[in-house]
RNA sequence: GGGCGCGUAGCUCAAUGGUAGAGCAGCGGCCUUUUAAGCCGUUUGUUGAGAGUUCGAUCCUCUCCGCGCUCACCA
């Protein structure tokens, strides 16, 4: 049984009073004729015509006078003011004032007009309760004090409450609703862009017998009838590339990935990923498509390719800056990785630079290079930038640069100092791929949990012949953060992962 | 997982080792064009949970729970 606080008990009492009057507090049918903004627009188009309207929405404010009451209701389109007067409503006005609360959903009918102070308002002739609100919304308001200082409308602010009770957050903070409308637009724009380029949207398994395509720890679950453990996917990569073997030339998927790892302002255990694979393309073509796609999305969502993010103004218009990884590390860290061909050698060079963090002493050469990037280079990449040409040993699914077996054709897109996307010319040589898997298997035996187990079926697919192709992956949540100027992934997830209550 | 910080009324926040406060919301009045109205009156608490120190703990100590920041982890 729910326990009610004093405010809720008062509302429950009102509910009883309503029912005692024979009023259904949660009726089934609504007969709305206009949304709030439709009614206002239609009235403003010609104010000499009497406009009758029936509106529906939630009571957000009430100003009850003796014989008149002003209120605002809010619906999906916005707010509209109501004017209720004893002249039309008689004793029902008092009934309205006494038994209706902020947060209740109501239906109101009447005639649109403009008040003395100029606000388009519904003059209410009839009203009906649609749903009684038992728990008060956490709304608040500010007040101007005698000395002129304004106490701000604080409203719901507690980040935990806002995330746990997103419904209340959405109900009370219109800008939060706007953020999620923009998020939907981000996804739609990406889809439109890729569809227009001839990509086929597909859906691949979330429950997988093996996980792969990324270096991350998976969530494990169990299928009862099949009597086997299964994993929630950590990427789409290996399944999407199987489709290239099947002669689907251009495929993409937008969906959820699951990684059983730490939570931070840019990591949630489940997150939305976009991946596409493009036969007969290489990473340079993917780079061009990427900057076009992100610029298109930015423009669709914000109206411009220039986007404000915190103190920065980001320009997404192609072409983006390109930095070759070796050169970028040389410029920011002062180390030429080509002069340090072994991990021991590179580690020595790094130690001389005395970075703030210290690299793992057992790290491979590739991981040390990765360390240099995140320590020195990454924080400088504010404007959209492609960092390209990665070490082979941290890129097991990418193809080497012809003539440079240590380096692969791979790039990552950086914006605002963090990684937005990752792409490469995909490895399509089954023998090379098997070799790389085996090398990773060694890592796996050595206790590196992030390395994936060998996927025999993927190799079987590749042996049938996989066309040369370029692949791409991007965190949709992160793109949404940037395009909505939010600095935490939780702000762009409706229901971010939180610990169980109590 | 480590470090730092936070948790007080429905919401936003004060406060002191000695009976826990404000604004808004709520409740009761007055007000027929208000603008998150105004005026008068008024209620609200297991101070996150538990233990300890103390004559006395919201405050000090410890444990636990939750959240935030940060580091680690993380293509």
Short mmCIF file of N, CA and C (backbone and C1' of nucleotides) in Angstrom, two decimals, chain A residues 14 63-64 66-67 70 81 87 115-117 119 140-141 153-155 157-158 160 164 213 215 237 261 267 412 419 422 450 490 499 502, chain B residues 1 10-13 23-38 44 65-75:
data_model
loop_
_atom_site.label_atom_id
_atom_site.label_comp_id
_atom_site.label_asym_id
_atom_site.label_seq_id
_atom_site.Cartn_x
_atom_site.Cartn_y
_atom_site.Cartn_z
N UNK A 14 -10.31 15.31 -1.65
CA UNK A 14 -11.02 16.01 -2.73
C UNK A 14 -11.59 15.00 -3.73
N UNK A 63 -5.11 31.38 -10.38
CA UNK A 63 -5.24 32.62 -9.62
C UNK A 63 -6.72 32.83 -9.36
N UNK A 64 -7.16 32.43 -8.19
CA UNK A 64 -8.57 32.48 -7.88
C UNK A 64 -8.91 33.79 -7.19
N UNK A 66 -12.39 36.29 -6.05
CA UNK A 66 -13.66 35.94 -5.41
C UNK A 66 -14.62 35.36 -6.41
N UNK A 67 -14.85 36.09 -7.49
CA UNK A 67 -15.87 35.65 -8.43
C UNK A 67 -15.30 35.38 -9.82
N UNK A 70 -8.44 32.96 -12.86
CA UNK A 70 -7.57 32.77 -14.02
C UNK A 70 -6.73 31.52 -13.77
N UNK A 81 -4.20 30.42 -21.38
CA UNK A 81 -4.86 30.90 -20.17
C UNK A 81 -6.35 30.62 -20.22
N UNK A 87 -20.44 34.51 -13.49
CA UNK A 87 -21.58 34.83 -14.37
C UNK A 87 -22.04 33.63 -15.18
N UNK A 115 -7.71 39.26 -23.20
CA UNK A 115 -7.93 39.96 -21.93
C UNK A 115 -7.46 41.41 -22.05
N UNK A 116 -7.79 42.19 -21.02
CA UNK A 116 -7.36 43.59 -20.96
C UNK A 116 -5.86 43.72 -21.17
N UNK A 117 -5.12 42.81 -20.58
CA UNK A 117 -3.66 42.93 -20.72
C UNK A 117 -3.16 42.26 -21.99
N UNK A 119 -3.66 39.05 -23.36
CA UNK A 119 -3.37 37.63 -23.54
C UNK A 119 -4.57 36.89 -24.10
N UNK A 140 7.35 25.10 -8.49
CA UNK A 140 7.69 26.13 -7.51
C UNK A 140 7.56 27.46 -8.22
N UNK A 141 7.61 28.52 -7.50
CA UNK A 141 7.62 29.82 -8.19
C UNK A 141 8.42 30.84 -7.42
N UNK A 153 12.56 31.09 -9.45
CA UNK A 153 11.77 29.87 -9.56
C UNK A 153 12.74 28.72 -9.53
N UNK A 154 12.77 28.03 -8.46
CA UNK A 154 13.75 26.97 -8.34
C UNK A 154 13.32 25.75 -9.12
N UNK A 155 12.08 25.38 -8.98
CA UNK A 155 11.54 24.21 -9.64
C UNK A 155 12.34 22.96 -9.28
N UNK A 157 15.10 20.49 -9.31
CA UNK A 157 16.49 20.76 -9.62
C UNK A 157 17.40 19.60 -9.22
N UNK A 158 16.99 18.86 -8.24
CA UNK A 158 17.78 17.76 -7.71
C UNK A 158 18.04 16.73 -8.83
N UNK A 160 19.21 13.77 -9.00
CA UNK A 160 18.77 12.39 -8.77
C UNK A 160 17.26 12.27 -8.97
N UNK A 164 15.43 10.01 -11.71
CA UNK A 164 14.58 8.92 -11.24
C UNK A 164 13.12 9.13 -11.61
N UNK A 213 33.56 -7.04 -31.56
CA UNK A 213 33.48 -5.80 -32.31
C UNK A 213 33.95 -4.59 -31.54
N UNK A 215 36.26 -3.45 -27.62
CA UNK A 215 36.97 -3.90 -26.43
C UNK A 215 36.19 -3.45 -25.21
N UNK A 237 29.15 -4.50 -35.08
CA UNK A 237 30.11 -4.61 -36.16
C UNK A 237 30.15 -5.97 -36.87
N UNK A 261 30.50 -1.61 -17.80
CA UNK A 261 31.66 -0.87 -17.34
C UNK A 261 31.25 0.35 -16.55
N UNK A 267 29.45 8.07 -20.21
CA UNK A 267 29.20 6.63 -20.32
C UNK A 267 27.95 6.22 -19.57
N UNK A 412 39.30 8.52 -35.80
CA UNK A 412 38.27 8.84 -34.83
C UNK A 412 37.92 10.31 -34.98
N UNK A 419 35.76 11.76 -27.76
CA UNK A 419 35.57 10.95 -28.95
C UNK A 419 34.09 10.89 -29.32
N UNK A 422 34.23 6.58 -34.59
CA UNK A 422 35.38 5.73 -34.82
C UNK A 422 35.13 4.95 -36.11
N UNK A 450 38.81 -7.52 -21.73
CA UNK A 450 38.14 -6.74 -22.77
C UNK A 450 38.28 -7.39 -24.14
N UNK A 490 23.51 11.78 -18.99
CA UNK A 490 22.24 11.57 -18.28
C UNK A 490 21.17 12.58 -18.70
N UNK A 499 21.20 3.38 -9.50
CA UNK A 499 21.07 2.28 -8.54
C UNK A 499 19.62 2.14 -8.12
N UNK A 502 16.40 2.52 -2.37
CA UNK A 502 16.44 1.83 -1.07
C UNK A 502 17.45 0.70 -1.04
P G B 1 31.89 -0.76 -5.74
"O5'" G B 1 33.45 -0.54 -5.85
"C5'" G B 1 34.37 -1.39 -5.18
"C4'" G B 1 35.77 -0.95 -5.52
"C3'" G B 1 36.17 0.41 -4.95
"O3'" G B 1 36.58 0.32 -3.60
"C1'" G B 1 36.75 0.32 -7.23
P G B 10 7.57 16.44 2.87
"O5'" G B 10 7.46 16.72 1.31
"C5'" G B 10 7.09 15.68 0.40
"C4'" G B 10 6.74 16.31 -0.91
"C3'" G B 10 7.80 17.24 -1.47
"O3'" G B 10 8.67 16.53 -2.32
"C1'" G B 10 5.73 18.39 -1.36
P C B 11 10.27 16.81 -2.28
"O5'" C B 11 10.40 18.17 -3.09
"C5'" C B 11 10.18 18.19 -4.49
"C4'" C B 11 10.31 19.61 -5.00
"C3'" C B 11 11.61 20.30 -4.62
"O3'" C B 11 12.65 19.99 -5.54
"C1'" C B 11 9.79 21.72 -4.13
P U B 12 14.17 20.05 -5.06
"O5'" U B 12 14.41 21.59 -4.77
"C5'" U B 12 14.50 22.50 -5.85
"C4'" U B 12 14.76 23.90 -5.32
"C3'" U B 12 15.94 24.00 -4.36
"O3'" U B 12 17.17 24.07 -5.07
"C1'" U B 12 14.09 25.18 -3.48
P C B 13 18.52 23.73 -4.30
"O5'" C B 13 18.50 24.86 -3.18
"C5'" C B 13 19.21 24.74 -1.99
"C4'" C B 13 18.77 25.85 -1.10
"C3'" C B 13 19.43 25.88 0.27
"O3'" C B 13 20.72 26.49 0.17
"C1'" C B 13 17.11 26.22 0.51
P G B 23 7.89 32.88 4.94
"O5'" G B 23 8.26 32.69 3.41
"C5'" G B 23 8.87 33.75 2.67
"C4'" G B 23 9.19 33.27 1.28
"C3'" G B 23 8.03 32.56 0.57
"O3'" G B 23 7.13 33.49 -0.02
"C1'" G B 23 9.99 31.27 0.36
P C B 24 5.59 33.17 -0.02
"O5'" C B 24 5.46 31.99 -1.08
"C5'" C B 24 5.71 32.22 -2.45
"C4'" C B 24 5.90 30.91 -3.18
"C3'" C B 24 4.74 29.94 -3.10
"O3'" C B 24 3.67 30.28 -3.97
"C1'" C B 24 6.75 28.79 -2.72
P A B 25 2.19 29.99 -3.54
"O5'" A B 25 2.15 28.41 -3.49
"C5'" A B 25 2.26 27.64 -4.67
"C4'" A B 25 2.26 26.17 -4.33
"C3'" A B 25 1.05 25.70 -3.52
"O3'" A B 25 -0.07 25.44 -4.33
"C1'" A B 25 3.03 24.90 -2.53
P G B 26 -1.51 25.76 -3.82
"O5'" G B 26 -1.63 24.88 -2.49
"C5'" G B 26 -1.65 23.47 -2.57
"C4'" G B 26 -1.81 22.89 -1.19
"C3'" G B 26 -3.00 23.42 -0.41
"O3'" G B 26 -4.18 22.73 -0.76
"C1'" G B 26 -1.08 23.46 0.96
P C B 27 -5.54 23.46 -0.90
"O5'" C B 27 -5.88 23.76 0.63
"C5'" C B 27 -6.14 22.69 1.53
"C4'" C B 27 -6.29 23.23 2.93
"C3'" C B 27 -7.24 24.40 3.09
"O3'" C B 27 -8.60 24.00 3.11
"C1'" C B 27 -5.25 24.86 4.25
P G B 28 -9.68 24.95 2.43
"O5'" G B 28 -9.80 26.12 3.50
"C5'" G B 28 -10.20 25.83 4.83
"C4'" G B 28 -10.32 27.10 5.62
"C3'" G B 28 -10.93 28.26 4.88
"O3'" G B 28 -12.34 28.17 4.80
"C1'" G B 28 -9.02 29.00 6.05
P G B 29 -13.12 29.07 3.77
"O5'" G B 29 -12.98 30.50 4.46
"C5'" G B 29 -12.99 31.64 3.68
"C4'" G B 29 -12.69 32.85 4.53
"C3'" G B 29 -12.74 34.12 3.72
"O3'" G B 29 -14.06 34.62 3.69
"C1'" G B 29 -10.66 34.00 4.83
P C B 30 -14.74 34.83 2.27
"O5'" C B 30 -14.08 36.21 1.84
"C5'" C B 30 -14.14 37.32 2.71
"C4'" C B 30 -13.33 38.45 2.18
"C3'" C B 30 -13.42 38.68 0.67
"O3'" C B 30 -14.61 39.33 0.30
"C1'" C B 30 -11.17 38.82 1.36
P C B 31 -15.32 38.90 -1.07
"O5'" C B 31 -14.37 39.52 -2.17
"C5'" C B 31 -14.26 40.94 -2.30
"C4'" C B 31 -13.12 41.25 -3.23
"C3'" C B 31 -13.22 40.66 -4.63
"O3'" C B 31 -14.05 41.43 -5.48
"C1'" C B 31 -11.04 40.32 -3.76
P U B 32 -15.14 40.64 -6.38
"O5'" U B 32 -14.57 40.95 -7.84
"C5'" U B 32 -13.36 40.36 -8.28
"C4'" U B 32 -13.37 40.30 -9.80
"C3'" U B 32 -13.50 41.67 -10.47
"O3'" U B 32 -12.73 41.61 -11.65
"C1'" U B 32 -15.24 40.28 -11.19
P U B 33 -11.83 42.84 -12.10
"O5'" U B 33 -10.86 42.15 -13.15
"C5'" U B 33 -9.93 41.14 -12.73
"C4'" U B 33 -8.87 41.00 -13.78
"C3'" U B 33 -8.33 42.34 -14.29
"O3'" U B 33 -6.97 42.17 -14.62
"C1'" U B 33 -9.28 41.15 -16.07
P U B 34 -5.83 43.09 -13.99
"O5'" U B 34 -4.91 42.04 -13.23
"C5'" U B 34 -5.24 41.56 -11.93
"C4'" U B 34 -4.92 40.09 -11.84
"C3'" U B 34 -3.54 39.72 -12.34
"O3'" U B 34 -2.55 39.93 -11.36
"C1'" U B 34 -5.15 38.21 -13.19
P U B 35 -1.12 40.41 -11.83
"O5'" U B 35 -0.55 39.20 -12.67
"C5'" U B 35 0.20 38.15 -12.06
"C4'" U B 35 0.46 37.07 -13.07
"C3'" U B 35 1.75 37.26 -13.87
"O3'" U B 35 2.21 35.97 -14.20
"C1'" U B 35 -0.06 37.19 -15.36
P A B 36 3.64 35.66 -14.48
"O5'" A B 36 3.64 34.17 -13.96
"C5'" A B 36 2.44 33.44 -13.98
"C4'" A B 36 2.29 32.66 -12.69
"C3'" A B 36 2.58 33.47 -11.43
"O3'" A B 36 1.79 32.99 -10.37
"C1'" A B 36 4.04 31.66 -11.53
P A B 37 0.40 33.66 -10.25
"O5'" A B 37 0.84 35.16 -9.97
"C5'" A B 37 0.87 35.66 -8.67
"C4'" A B 37 0.49 37.10 -8.71
"C3'" A B 37 0.28 37.69 -7.33
"O3'" A B 37 1.52 38.08 -6.76
"C1'" A B 37 -1.54 38.27 -8.72
P G B 38 1.76 37.83 -5.24
"O5'" G B 38 0.85 38.94 -4.53
"C5'" G B 38 1.06 40.32 -4.84
"C4'" G B 38 -0.03 41.13 -4.19
"C3'" G B 38 -0.26 40.83 -2.72
"O3'" G B 38 0.66 41.51 -1.90
"C1'" G B 38 -2.34 40.90 -3.85
P U B 44 2.19 21.92 12.64
"O5'" U B 44 2.79 21.16 11.38
"C5'" U B 44 2.23 19.90 10.97
"C4'" U B 44 2.66 19.58 9.56
"C3'" U B 44 4.12 19.20 9.40
"O3'" U B 44 4.29 17.81 9.62
"C1'" U B 44 3.47 20.73 7.70
P C B 65 26.28 0.04 1.16
"O5'" C B 65 24.94 0.88 0.97
"C5'" C B 65 23.66 0.25 1.04
"C4'" C B 65 22.56 1.26 0.84
"C3'" C B 65 22.76 2.20 -0.34
"O3'" C B 65 22.39 1.60 -1.57
"C1'" C B 65 22.14 3.46 1.54
P G B 66 23.20 1.97 -2.90
"O5'" G B 66 22.65 3.42 -3.25
"C5'" G B 66 21.27 3.60 -3.56
"C4'" G B 66 20.94 5.06 -3.60
"C3'" G B 66 21.82 5.92 -4.50
"O3'" G B 66 21.48 5.80 -5.87
"C1'" G B 66 21.54 7.00 -2.43
P C B 67 22.62 6.01 -6.97
"O5'" C B 67 22.82 7.59 -6.97
"C5'" C B 67 21.76 8.44 -7.37
"C4'" C B 67 22.10 9.87 -7.07
"C3'" C B 67 23.37 10.41 -7.71
"O3'" C B 67 23.18 10.77 -9.06
"C1'" C B 67 23.33 11.04 -5.44
P G B 68 24.42 10.77 -10.05
"O5'" G B 68 25.24 12.05 -9.61
"C5'" G B 68 24.69 13.35 -9.77
"C4'" G B 68 25.62 14.39 -9.18
"C3'" G B 68 27.04 14.37 -9.74
"O3'" G B 68 27.13 15.06 -10.97
"C1'" G B 68 27.11 14.49 -7.39
P C B 69 28.21 14.61 -12.05
"O5'" C B 69 29.59 15.15 -11.46
"C5'" C B 69 29.83 16.55 -11.34
"C4'" C B 69 31.10 16.79 -10.57
"C3'" C B 69 32.34 16.08 -11.11
"O3'" C B 69 32.93 16.76 -12.19
"C1'" C B 69 32.21 15.77 -8.77
P U B 70 33.70 15.92 -13.31
"O5'" U B 70 34.93 15.32 -12.50
"C5'" U B 70 35.99 16.16 -12.04
"C4'" U B 70 36.96 15.34 -11.22
"C3'" U B 70 37.57 14.14 -11.93
"O3'" U B 70 38.68 14.50 -12.74
"C1'" U B 70 36.82 13.48 -9.79
P C B 71 39.05 13.63 -14.00
"O5'" C B 71 39.80 12.39 -13.35
"C5'" C B 71 41.07 12.56 -12.72
"C4'" C B 71 41.47 11.31 -11.98
"C3'" C B 71 41.51 10.03 -12.81
"O3'" C B 71 42.68 9.92 -13.60
"C1'" C B 71 40.44 9.60 -10.75
P A B 72 42.63 9.05 -14.94
"O5'" A B 72 42.32 7.58 -14.42
"C5'" A B 72 43.33 6.83 -13.72
"C4'" A B 72 42.76 5.52 -13.25
"C3'" A B 72 42.18 4.61 -14.32
"O3'" A B 72 43.18 3.89 -15.01
"C1'" A B 72 40.69 4.70 -12.49
P C B 73 43.05 3.63 -16.56
"O5'" C B 73 41.72 2.76 -16.66
"C5'" C B 73 41.68 1.43 -16.16
"C4'" C B 73 40.27 0.90 -16.22
"C3'" C B 73 39.62 0.91 -17.60
"O3'" C B 73 40.02 -0.21 -18.39
"C1'" C B 73 38.11 1.81 -16.06
P C B 74 40.51 0.04 -19.87
"O5'" C B 74 39.18 0.54 -20.59
"C5'" C B 74 38.05 -0.32 -20.72
"C4'" C B 74 36.86 0.48 -21.18
"C3'" C B 74 37.03 1.17 -22.52
"O3'" C B 74 36.73 0.28 -23.58
"C1'" C B 74 36.13 2.69 -20.94
P A B 75 37.84 0.02 -24.72
"O5'" A B 75 38.00 1.43 -25.34
"C5'" A B 75 37.20 2.11 -26.21
"C4'" A B 75 38.09 2.68 -27.28
"C3'" A B 75 37.44 3.87 -27.98
"O3'" A B 75 38.45 4.71 -28.52
"C1'" A B 75 37.74 2.11 -29.48
#
